[in-house]
Structures are given as structure tokens and as C-alpha cells.
Amino acid sequence: RKLKAEARREMVLEGIRNEELTLGQISLMAGFAETNGLVRAMKSWTGLTPSQYRKRAMPHRDEDALH
């Protein structure tokens, strides 16, 4: 059970770093019935929402938009 939870967490975190995937797609891939489950899990794992985590994981994104 612990191994499955760790694999799910890693898959979610990797998915969030992939800007081509929506949070809804990541949620479904990770087996959450709704995106709210993903949000709750992310807050538990990282203290951040998926959107907040994505922004921190991809700091160059805002810089690219300026150029």
C-alpha cells in the first residue's frame, strides 16, 4: 500500500511538471475520481495546491511570457 501511494505521488508530481497535461488529466491518470482529490492530496504531500506547485516547479514560465 505504501509503495503504491509513493508511486502515485511521484507520478502526480512528474505530471504537474509537464505543462502539456492539464490538472484534470493528471487527476484521472493518478486514479482520483475528481480533481478535488488531487488538490487535497497535493496539499497533504507538499502544502501547496497543484497550481501553486506547478508555478514553483516552472519558474521560467513567467519569464518566457515576458519575452
CSV table of C-alpha atoms in Angstrom, one decimal:
chain,number,residue,atom,x,y,z
A,1,ARG,CA,0.0,0.0,0.0
A,2,LYS,CA,2.8,2.4,0.9
A,3,LEU,CA,4.7,1.6,-2.3
A,4,LYS,CA,1.5,2.3,-4.3
A,5,ALA,CA,1.0,5.6,-2.6
A,6,GLU,CA,4.6,6.6,-3.2
A,7,ALA,CA,4.3,5.7,-6.9
A,8,ARG,CA,1.1,7.7,-7.2
A,9,ARG,CA,2.7,10.7,-5.6
A,10,GLU,CA,5.7,10.6,-7.9
A,11,MET,CA,3.5,10.2,-11.0
A,12,VAL,CA,1.4,13.2,-9.9
A,13,LEU,CA,4.5,15.4,-9.3
A,14,GLU,CA,6.0,14.4,-12.6
A,15,GLY,CA,2.8,15.1,-14.4
A,16,ILE,CA,2.5,18.5,-12.8
A,17,ARG,CA,5.9,19.4,-14.1
A,18,ASN,CA,4.7,18.5,-17.6
A,19,GLU,CA,2.9,21.7,-18.8
A,20,GLU,CA,1.2,19.8,-21.6
A,21,LEU,CA,-1.0,17.9,-19.1
A,22,THR,CA,-4.0,19.6,-17.5
A,23,LEU,CA,-4.7,19.0,-13.8
A,24,GLY,CA,-7.8,17.1,-14.8
A,25,GLN,CA,-5.7,14.8,-17.0
A,26,ILE,CA,-3.2,14.3,-14.2
A,27,SER,CA,-6.0,13.6,-11.7
A,28,LEU,CA,-7.5,10.9,-14.0
A,29,MET,CA,-4.2,9.3,-14.7
A,30,ALA,CA,-3.5,9.1,-10.9
A,31,GLY,CA,-6.8,7.5,-10.3
A,32,PHE,CA,-8.6,10.3,-8.5
A,33,ALA,CA,-12.4,10.4,-9.1
A,34,GLU,CA,-12.3,14.2,-9.1
A,35,THR,CA,-9.7,16.9,-9.3
A,36,ASN,CA,-10.6,17.9,-5.7
A,37,GLY,CA,-9.0,14.6,-4.6
A,38,LEU,CA,-5.8,15.6,-6.4
A,39,VAL,CA,-5.9,19.1,-4.7
A,40,ARG,CA,-6.3,17.5,-1.3
A,41,ALA,CA,-3.5,15.0,-1.9
A,42,MET,CA,-1.1,17.7,-3.1
A,43,LYS,CA,-1.8,19.9,-0.1
A,44,SER,CA,-1.1,16.9,2.1
A,45,TRP,CA,2.1,16.0,0.3
A,46,THR,CA,3.6,19.4,-0.4
A,47,GLY,CA,1.5,22.0,1.4
A,48,LEU,CA,0.6,23.5,-2.0
A,49,THR,CA,-2.2,23.2,-4.5
A,50,PRO,CA,-1.3,21.7,-7.8
A,51,SER,CA,-1.3,25.1,-9.5
A,52,GLN,CA,1.0,26.6,-6.8
A,53,TYR,CA,3.4,23.6,-7.1
A,54,ARG,CA,3.4,23.9,-10.9
A,55,LYS,CA,4.3,27.6,-10.7
A,56,ARG,CA,7.1,26.9,-8.3
A,57,ALA,CA,8.4,24.0,-10.3
A,58,MET,CA,8.4,26.0,-13.6
A,59,PRO,CA,9.7,29.4,-12.6
A,60,HIS,CA,11.0,30.1,-16.1
A,61,ARG,CA,7.4,30.1,-17.4
A,62,ASP,CA,6.6,33.6,-16.3
A,63,GLU,CA,10.0,34.9,-17.7
A,64,ASP,CA,9.3,33.3,-21.1
A,65,ALA,CA,5.9,35.1,-21.3
A,66,LEU,CA,7.7,38.4,-20.9
A,67,HIS,CA,9.9,37.9,-23.9
